[in-house]
Tab-separated table of C-alpha atoms and ligand atoms in Angstrom:
chain	number	residue	atom	x	y	z
A	1	MET	CA	-0.063	0.177	0.065
A	2	ASP	CA	1.246	3.471	-0.854
A	3	ALA	CA	-0.125	7.043	-0.631
A	4	THR	CA	-2.890	6.170	-2.987
A	5	ALA	CA	-4.496	3.585	-0.395
A	6	THR	CA	-8.008	4.300	0.144
A	7	MET	CA	-9.743	4.374	3.486
A	8	GLU	CA	-11.148	1.069	2.870
A	9	ASP	CA	-7.742	-0.307	2.230
A	10	LEU	CA	-6.850	1.177	5.751
A	11	GLU	CA	-9.993	-0.497	7.167
A	12	ARG	CA	-8.972	-3.992	5.704
A	13	LEU	CA	-5.415	-3.470	7.096
A	14	ARG	CA	-6.569	-2.895	10.498
A	15	ALA	CA	-9.085	-5.761	10.521
A	16	GLU	CA	-6.459	-8.198	9.023
A	17	THR	CA	-3.834	-7.223	11.614
A	18	LEU	CA	-6.279	-7.255	14.645
A	19	ALA	CA	-7.568	-10.865	13.540
A	20	ALA	CA	-3.626	-11.986	13.447
A	21	VAL	CA	-2.967	-10.487	16.933
A	22	ALA	CA	-6.242	-12.198	18.033
A	23	ALA	CA	-5.025	-15.255	16.528
A	24	CYS	CA	-1.627	-15.407	18.221
A	25	SER	CA	-1.261	-18.159	20.627
A	26	ASP	CA	2.426	-17.191	22.120
A	27	LEU	CA	4.620	-14.380	22.575
A	28	ALA	CA	6.763	-15.402	19.621
A	29	ALA	CA	3.833	-15.106	17.171
A	30	LEU	CA	2.751	-11.968	18.504
A	31	GLU	CA	6.145	-10.377	18.006
A	32	ALA	CA	6.047	-11.496	14.489
A	33	VAL	CA	2.700	-9.602	13.854
A	34	ARG	CA	3.846	-6.576	15.586
A	35	VAL	CA	7.282	-6.417	13.430
A	36	ALA	CA	4.970	-7.012	10.123
A	37	ALA	CA	2.826	-4.057	11.057
A	38	LEU	CA	4.698	-1.619	13.225
A	39	GLY	CA	8.510	-2.669	12.543
A	40	ARG	CA	10.948	-0.761	10.370
A	41	ASN	CA	9.823	-2.199	7.473
A	42	GLY	CA	6.175	-3.043	8.513
A	43	SER	CA	2.958	-2.257	6.752
A	44	VAL	CA	1.663	0.716	8.931
A	45	THR	CA	5.193	2.236	9.123
A	46	ALA	CA	5.552	2.170	5.242
A	47	LEU	CA	2.201	3.864	4.939
A	48	LEU	CA	3.298	6.415	7.266
A	49	LYS	CA	6.412	6.860	5.307
A	50	THR	CA	4.107	8.014	2.498
A	51	LEU	CA	2.760	10.800	4.115
A	52	GLY	CA	4.853	13.334	2.510
A	53	ALA	CA	3.258	12.085	-0.888
A	54	VAL	CA	-0.139	12.852	-0.012
A	55	PRO	CA	-1.523	16.324	-1.188
A	56	PRO	CA	-1.158	19.099	1.483
A	57	GLU	CA	-4.919	19.495	1.777
A	58	ASP	CA	-5.531	15.703	2.368
A	59	ARG	CA	-2.645	15.409	4.708
A	60	LYS	CA	-4.060	16.257	8.307
A	61	ALA	CA	-7.013	13.757	7.738
A	62	ARG	CA	-4.606	11.072	6.229
A	63	GLY	CA	-2.125	11.657	9.219
A	64	ALA	CA	-5.193	11.513	11.698
A	65	ALA	CA	-6.149	7.937	10.100
A	66	LEU	CA	-3.018	6.427	9.945
A	67	ASN	CA	-2.196	7.564	13.488
A	68	ALA	CA	-5.449	5.986	14.749
A	69	LEU	CA	-4.737	2.870	12.808
A	70	LYS	CA	-1.310	2.615	14.446
A	71	ASP	CA	-2.585	3.211	17.779
A	72	ALA	CA	-5.438	0.687	17.627
A	73	ILE	CA	-2.926	-1.812	16.686
A	74	THR	CA	-0.558	-1.184	19.298
A	75	ALA	CA	-3.437	-1.134	21.839
A	76	ALA	CA	-4.403	-4.621	20.614
A	77	ILE	CA	-0.892	-6.103	20.664
A	78	GLU	CA	-0.319	-4.705	24.236
A	79	ALA	CA	-3.533	-6.268	25.442
A	80	ARG	CA	-2.859	-9.563	23.663
A	81	ARG	CA	0.554	-9.791	25.281
A	82	ARG	CA	-0.996	-9.159	28.546
A	83	VAL	CA	-3.261	-12.190	28.246
A	84	LEU	CA	-0.241	-14.273	26.761
A	85	GLU	CA	1.941	-13.292	29.322
A	86	ASP	CA	-0.680	-14.245	32.353
A	87	ALA	CA	-1.405	-17.421	30.430
A	88	ALA	CA	2.555	-18.194	30.317
A	89	LEU	CA	2.970	-17.515	33.900
A	90	ASP	CA	-0.260	-19.725	34.825
A	91	ALA	CA	1.422	-22.518	32.930
A	92	ARG	CA	4.547	-22.314	34.641
A	93	LEU	CA	2.945	-22.017	38.068
A	94	ALA	CA	1.016	-25.260	37.331
A	95	ALA	CA	4.062	-27.107	36.096
A	96	GLU	CA	6.240	-26.280	38.847
A	97	ARG	CA	3.974	-26.669	41.775
A	98	ILE	CA	5.565	-28.317	44.947
A	99	ASP	CA	3.357	-30.995	46.398
A	100	VAL	CA	3.666	-30.313	50.003
A	101	THR	CA	1.530	-33.133	51.024
A	102	LEU	CA	4.188	-35.527	50.042
A	103	PRO	CA	5.547	-37.848	53.127
A	104	PRO	CA	8.936	-36.768	54.061
A	105	ARG	CA	11.854	-39.039	53.519
A	106	PRO	CA	12.251	-41.334	56.380
A	107	SER	CA	15.456	-40.606	58.548
A	108	PRO	CA	17.161	-43.037	60.524
A	109	GLU	CA	16.361	-42.415	64.401
A	110	GLY	CA	18.940	-43.075	66.947
A	111	LEU	CA	18.130	-44.540	70.325
A	112	ILE	CA	19.704	-43.653	73.746
A	113	HIS	CA	22.182	-46.448	75.163
A	114	PRO	CA	20.966	-48.210	78.363
A	115	ILE	CA	23.832	-46.804	80.276
A	116	SER	CA	23.024	-42.965	79.029
A	117	ARG	CA	19.516	-43.627	79.909
A	118	THR	CA	20.318	-45.148	83.373
A	119	ILE	CA	22.713	-42.173	84.305
A	120	GLU	CA	19.459	-39.948	83.084
A	121	GLU	CA	17.283	-41.587	85.558
A	122	ILE	CA	19.562	-41.256	88.325
A	123	VAL	CA	20.329	-37.535	87.784
A	124	ALA	CA	16.514	-37.166	87.540
A	125	ILE	CA	15.600	-38.776	90.719
A	126	PHE	CA	18.760	-37.082	92.602
A	127	GLY	CA	18.133	-34.029	91.075
A	128	ALA	CA	14.667	-34.000	92.740
A	129	MET	CA	16.438	-34.551	96.160
A	130	GLY	CA	18.500	-31.503	95.478
A	131	PHE	CA	21.689	-32.981	94.025
A	132	THR	CA	23.642	-31.522	91.346
A	133	VAL	CA	25.943	-33.345	88.984
A	134	ALA	CA	29.776	-33.139	89.422
A	135	GLU	CA	32.324	-34.495	87.283
A	136	GLY	CA	35.840	-35.561	87.212
A	137	PRO	CA	38.453	-36.747	84.741
A	138	ASP	CA	38.992	-40.356	83.815
A	139	VAL	CA	42.835	-39.907	84.013
A	140	GLU	CA	43.207	-39.124	87.761
A	141	ASP	CA	45.881	-38.213	90.220
A	142	ASP	CA	46.650	-41.395	92.562
A	143	TRP	CA	46.440	-39.095	95.459
A	144	LEU	CA	42.902	-38.004	94.559
A	145	ASN	CA	41.706	-41.857	93.589
A	146	PHE	CA	43.612	-43.281	96.781
A	147	GLY	CA	45.767	-40.920	99.218
A	148	ALA	CA	42.990	-38.149	99.787
A	149	LEU	CA	40.424	-41.000	100.452
A	150	ASN	CA	42.264	-42.654	103.154
A	151	ILE	CA	43.822	-45.534	101.170
A	152	PRO	CA	47.828	-44.927	101.779
A	153	PRO	CA	50.319	-46.414	99.248
A	154	HIS	CA	50.383	-49.852	100.785
A	155	HIS	CA	46.986	-50.268	101.779
A	156	PRO	CA	45.587	-53.628	100.770
A	157	ALA	CA	42.433	-51.748	98.948
A	158	ARG	CA	44.880	-50.815	96.502
A	159	GLN	CA	45.528	-54.204	95.152
A	160	ASP	CA	41.680	-54.840	95.395
A	161	HIS	CA	41.169	-52.027	92.657
A	162	ASP	CA	43.539	-53.735	89.767
A	163	THR	CA	44.625	-50.323	89.002
A	164	PHE	CA	45.855	-49.162	85.611
A	165	TYR	CA	48.907	-46.911	85.941
A	166	LEU	CA	49.642	-44.505	83.351
A	167	PRO	CA	53.148	-43.362	82.303
A	168	GLY	CA	54.297	-39.725	83.331
A	169	ARG	CA	53.344	-37.720	86.420
A	170	THR	CA	51.135	-35.071	87.265
A	171	ALA	CA	51.968	-31.478	87.737
A	172	GLU	CA	52.012	-32.241	91.783
A	173	GLY	CA	54.374	-35.131	91.040
A	174	HIS	CA	51.853	-37.784	91.557
A	175	GLU	CA	51.447	-41.038	89.708
A	176	LYS	CA	48.518	-41.011	87.066
A	177	VAL	CA	45.913	-43.609	86.907
A	178	LEU	CA	42.774	-44.454	85.147
A	179	ARG	CA	40.292	-43.871	88.270
A	180	THR	CA	39.050	-47.115	89.587
A	181	HIS	CA	36.141	-45.516	91.120
A	182	THR	CA	34.202	-42.201	91.185
A	183	SER	CA	35.074	-41.469	94.657
A	184	PRO	CA	37.853	-39.003	93.758
A	185	VAL	CA	35.193	-36.700	92.447
A	186	GLN	CA	33.954	-36.468	96.332
A	187	ILE	CA	37.309	-34.860	96.892
A	188	ARG	CA	37.318	-32.716	94.003
A	189	ALA	CA	33.568	-31.677	94.789
A	190	MET	CA	34.739	-30.564	98.333
A	191	LEU	CA	37.870	-28.582	97.118
A	192	ALA	CA	35.817	-26.698	94.734
A	193	ASN	CA	32.774	-25.676	96.681
A	194	PRO	CA	32.311	-24.905	100.302
A	195	PRO	CA	29.959	-26.863	102.306
A	196	PRO	CA	26.923	-27.506	102.242
A	197	LEU	CA	27.253	-29.679	99.395
A	198	ARG	CA	25.019	-32.243	97.375
A	199	VAL	CA	26.440	-33.935	94.520
A	200	ILE	CA	26.482	-36.972	92.299
A	201	ALA	CA	29.192	-37.892	90.069
A	202	PRO	CA	28.311	-40.469	87.301
A	203	GLY	CA	31.164	-41.446	85.078
A	204	ARG	CA	33.521	-44.229	83.657
A	205	THR	CA	35.811	-45.997	85.965
A	206	TYR	CA	38.488	-48.568	85.301
A	207	ARG	CA	39.943	-51.637	86.747
A	208	ALA	CA	42.120	-54.208	85.205
A	209	ASP	CA	39.837	-57.108	85.197
A	210	HIS	CA	37.732	-58.726	82.206
A	211	ASP	CA	35.436	-61.693	82.113
A	212	ALA	CA	31.494	-62.203	81.602
A	213	THR	CA	30.575	-60.203	84.625
A	214	HIS	CA	33.373	-57.776	84.580
A	215	SER	CA	34.584	-55.099	82.223
A	216	PRO	CA	38.041	-53.252	82.323
A	217	MET	CA	35.812	-50.025	81.833
A	218	PHE	CA	32.406	-49.567	83.632
A	219	HIS	CA	30.505	-46.809	85.144
A	220	GLN	CA	29.821	-45.696	88.639
A	221	VAL	CA	27.869	-42.965	90.144
A	222	GLU	CA	29.062	-41.284	93.399
A	223	GLY	CA	26.723	-39.341	95.633
A	224	LEU	CA	28.272	-37.004	98.401
A	225	ALA	CA	25.981	-34.884	100.821
A	226	ILE	CA	28.040	-32.843	103.544
A	227	ASP	CA	26.047	-30.359	105.971
A	228	ARG	CA	26.335	-29.454	109.826
A	229	ASP	CA	24.124	-32.143	110.732
A	230	ILE	CA	23.866	-34.946	108.224
A	231	THR	CA	23.261	-38.391	109.808
A	232	LEU	CA	23.016	-41.978	108.951
A	233	ALA	CA	19.151	-41.572	108.815
A	234	HIS	CA	19.658	-39.112	105.988
A	235	LEU	CA	21.995	-41.793	103.925
A	236	LYS	CA	19.255	-44.433	104.783
A	237	GLY	CA	16.270	-42.007	103.670
A	238	CYS	CA	17.995	-41.049	100.377
A	239	ILE	CA	19.174	-44.482	99.530
A	240	VAL	CA	15.878	-46.349	100.131
A	241	ASP	CA	14.185	-43.556	98.356
A	242	PHE	CA	16.434	-43.605	95.235
A	243	LEU	CA	16.154	-47.420	95.042
A	244	ARG	CA	12.482	-47.393	95.259
A	245	ALA	CA	12.239	-44.809	92.805
A	246	PHE	CA	14.619	-46.189	90.329
A	247	PHE	CA	13.093	-49.582	90.137
A	248	GLY	CA	9.662	-48.566	90.448
A	249	ILE	CA	8.902	-50.742	93.328
A	250	PRO	CA	7.412	-48.905	96.303
A	251	ASP	CA	7.817	-51.591	98.888
A	252	LEU	CA	11.314	-52.863	97.487
A	253	PRO	CA	13.160	-54.198	100.804
A	254	VAL	CA	16.258	-52.481	101.395
A	255	ARG	CA	19.003	-53.821	103.863
A	256	PHE	CA	22.077	-51.975	105.222
A	257	ARG	CA	24.686	-54.162	106.331
A	258	ALA	CA	27.903	-52.993	108.343
A	259	SER	CA	31.059	-53.346	105.954
A	260	TYR	CA	34.109	-51.486	105.670
A	261	PHE	CA	35.556	-48.699	103.002
A	262	PRO	CA	38.693	-46.541	104.233
A	263	PHE	CA	36.831	-43.379	103.297
A	264	THR	CA	33.886	-44.017	105.201
A	265	GLU	CA	33.069	-44.797	108.885
A	266	PRO	CA	30.967	-46.375	109.641
A	267	SER	CA	30.351	-48.182	106.435
A	268	MET	CA	27.603	-49.987	104.889
A	269	GLU	CA	26.932	-52.106	101.950
A	270	VAL	CA	23.249	-51.929	100.909
A	271	ASP	CA	21.336	-54.913	99.614
A	272	ILE	CA	17.823	-55.099	97.722
A	273	GLY	CA	15.415	-57.931	97.972
A	274	TRP	CA	14.964	-60.249	95.001
A	275	ASN	CA	14.324	-63.876	94.072
A	276	ARG	CA	17.908	-65.395	93.183
A	277	ARG	CA	15.918	-68.229	91.077
A	278	THR	CA	13.775	-65.967	88.881
A	279	GLY	CA	15.791	-62.886	88.983
A	280	GLU	CA	12.692	-60.816	89.901
A	281	LEU	CA	13.115	-57.987	92.166
A	282	GLY	CA	11.052	-57.246	95.298
A	283	ARG	CA	10.241	-59.733	98.278
A	284	GLY	CA	11.731	-62.728	96.727
A	285	GLY	CA	13.482	-63.888	99.924
A	286	ASP	CA	16.997	-63.158	98.715
A	287	TRP	CA	19.349	-60.419	99.119
A	288	LEU	CA	21.423	-58.672	96.060
A	289	GLU	CA	24.295	-56.474	97.069
A	290	ILE	CA	23.810	-53.067	95.246
A	291	LEU	CA	26.018	-50.301	96.514
A	292	GLY	CA	28.347	-49.213	99.040
A	293	SER	CA	28.012	-46.381	101.313
A	294	GLY	CA	28.760	-44.578	104.854
A	295	MET	CA	29.519	-41.618	106.652
A	296	VAL	CA	32.480	-39.720	105.270
A	297	HIS	CA	35.708	-40.301	107.100
A	298	PRO	CA	37.112	-37.067	109.076
A	299	LYS	CA	40.457	-37.732	107.146
A	300	VAL	CA	38.361	-37.401	103.987
A	301	LEU	CA	36.729	-34.325	104.989
A	302	GLU	CA	39.965	-32.742	105.690
A	303	ALA	CA	41.790	-33.829	102.491
A	304	GLY	CA	38.699	-32.126	101.037
A	305	GLY	CA	39.510	-28.846	102.968
A	306	ILE	CA	36.567	-28.948	105.140
A	307	ASP	CA	36.419	-29.043	108.925
A	308	HIS	CA	35.487	-32.310	110.426
A	309	ARG	CA	34.193	-30.734	113.604
A	310	ALA	CA	31.884	-28.546	112.002
A	311	TRP	CA	30.701	-30.636	109.033
A	312	GLN	CA	29.708	-34.144	108.457
A	313	GLY	CA	28.272	-36.114	105.362
A	314	PHE	CA	27.618	-39.249	103.741
A	315	ALA	CA	28.636	-40.951	100.676
A	316	PHE	CA	27.645	-43.746	98.274
A	317	GLY	CA	28.988	-45.257	95.249
A	318	MET	CA	27.100	-47.708	92.961
A	319	GLY	CA	27.918	-49.869	89.681
A	320	ILE	CA	25.582	-48.275	86.911
A	321	GLU	CA	25.943	-51.467	84.764
A	322	ARG	CA	24.601	-53.307	87.520
A	323	ILE	CA	21.324	-51.580	88.253
A	324	ALA	CA	20.648	-51.216	84.626
A	325	MET	CA	20.914	-54.843	83.933
A	326	LEU	CA	18.754	-55.484	87.069
A	327	LYS	CA	16.109	-53.062	85.814
A	328	HIS	CA	15.829	-54.035	82.324
A	329	GLY	CA	16.422	-57.902	82.692
A	330	ILE	CA	19.906	-57.582	80.687
A	331	THR	CA	21.698	-60.748	81.479
A	332	ASP	CA	25.230	-60.122	79.818
A	333	LEU	CA	27.384	-57.204	80.535
A	334	ARG	CA	29.481	-57.540	77.514
A	335	PRO	CA	27.216	-56.204	74.646
A	336	PHE	CA	26.849	-52.854	76.607
A	337	TYR	CA	30.339	-51.903	74.604
A	338	GLU	CA	30.280	-53.865	71.560
A	339	SER	CA	28.290	-51.258	69.636
A	340	ASP	CA	26.038	-54.108	67.815
A	341	ILE	CA	23.436	-52.296	66.191
A	342	ARG	CA	21.033	-55.248	66.516
A	343	TRP	CA	21.382	-55.172	70.543
A	344	LEU	CA	21.209	-51.519	70.559
A	345	ARG	CA	18.036	-51.311	68.540
A	346	ALA	CA	16.533	-54.093	70.855
A	347	THR	CA	17.962	-52.489	74.152
A	348	GLY	CA	17.928	-48.760	73.456
A	349	PHE	CA	15.280	-46.086	74.552
A	350	ARG	CA	13.565	-43.734	72.239
A	351	PRO	CA	14.781	-40.079	73.051
A	352	ASP	CA	11.074	-38.769	73.321
A	353	ASP	CA	10.375	-41.314	76.118
A	354	VAL	CA	10.886	-39.552	79.129
A	355	ALA	CA	7.678	-40.462	80.945
A	356	SER	CA	9.244	-43.108	82.997
A	357	LEU	CA	12.045	-40.607	84.229
A	358	ALA	CA	9.910	-39.109	86.454
A	359	ALA	CA	7.467	-41.918	87.104
A	360	GLY	CA	9.289	-43.133	90.565
A	361	LEU	CA	9.429	-39.628	91.906
A	362	SER	CA	6.002	-38.780	92.856
A	363	GLY	CA	5.530	-41.092	95.789
B	401	LIG	N1	34.154	-46.235	95.908
B	401	LIG	C1	33.399	-47.448	96.456
B	401	LIG	C2	33.876	-48.653	95.420
B	401	LIG	O1	34.214	-48.422	94.453
B	401	LIG	C3	32.009	-47.416	96.688
B	401	LIG	C4	31.743	-46.401	97.590
B	401	LIG	C5	31.813	-44.944	97.421
B	401	LIG	C6	31.644	-46.721	99.129
B	401	LIG	C7	31.647	-44.166	98.711
B	401	LIG	C8	31.257	-45.926	100.094
B	401	LIG	C9	31.436	-44.519	99.800
B	401	LIG	O2	33.609	-49.801	95.537
């Protein structure tokens, strides 16, 4: 078309172009229509270029008509572009949608080892009685493991403990040992805190002893209470309450039997009632030794920097494997340390199962 194009020609061009715009089903097709009409060599652009050749008296009307044509086409293209863009976005949203209702991938769940679990229970029960947790190192100074506990160098108790001695000396020039019991934490707690004092100290202990019922590494929990007028009655009350809460047997028989430890005076071993034949705890007619205890020896208080004329206290020590095995019917000690995943799955505790931790505490 050129300067001779009639109004009908313009009208046809407009109708054809708008029809082409309406027929576009994607943005690329729409762009092709735009270029064909309004691009540098487009049909409308070509007509605008012929304005100069139109006689001056017709030029104003012609210009207005061509501009109206251009505006109509531009508006139609823009409207169509918005429709196509919205459709493209909808299609993309539909294609890329995430289904949040899919179940999550299963993640492997760990279980709590029965030793850890037993320590948690002991801490919970004594925690309710006002005891806090104290700790000491596995590699111990032999003064703290023995001497400060009134076990002098040639005392026979040193032989009983089958001690692992380590090479080298401590800063104080003492021998290094793997602690044979948690009792050195008594001294550490006394040296670190002024009385009164109520601590329990669970942890690893070591003796050169290995068979079906002994492991060279095992666990104990130590208890220590120091105050101005602590008596044997407090010791008995705490131990009886603990054992009945821990085993969940409100009338569990508990017997205190005179014994000997260098670091307590008087000393008592504590037995609980059970049935030797069935292994059942309670009123079975037999007794099972479960822990050692006594009133803290004056020499031990002095080693801990405490005046034994003003303060006194009780202490106890208990094997953790032993009470864990009794409570849960575990008959062999060795699997505790073998990291056999099948045993751990069968014997471990769910981390979220905290109900029984508090169960024995109410009564
Ligand atoms: N330490 C002793 C042991 O290992 C137990 C004990 C601790 C006894 C505290 C009395 C007081 O056998």
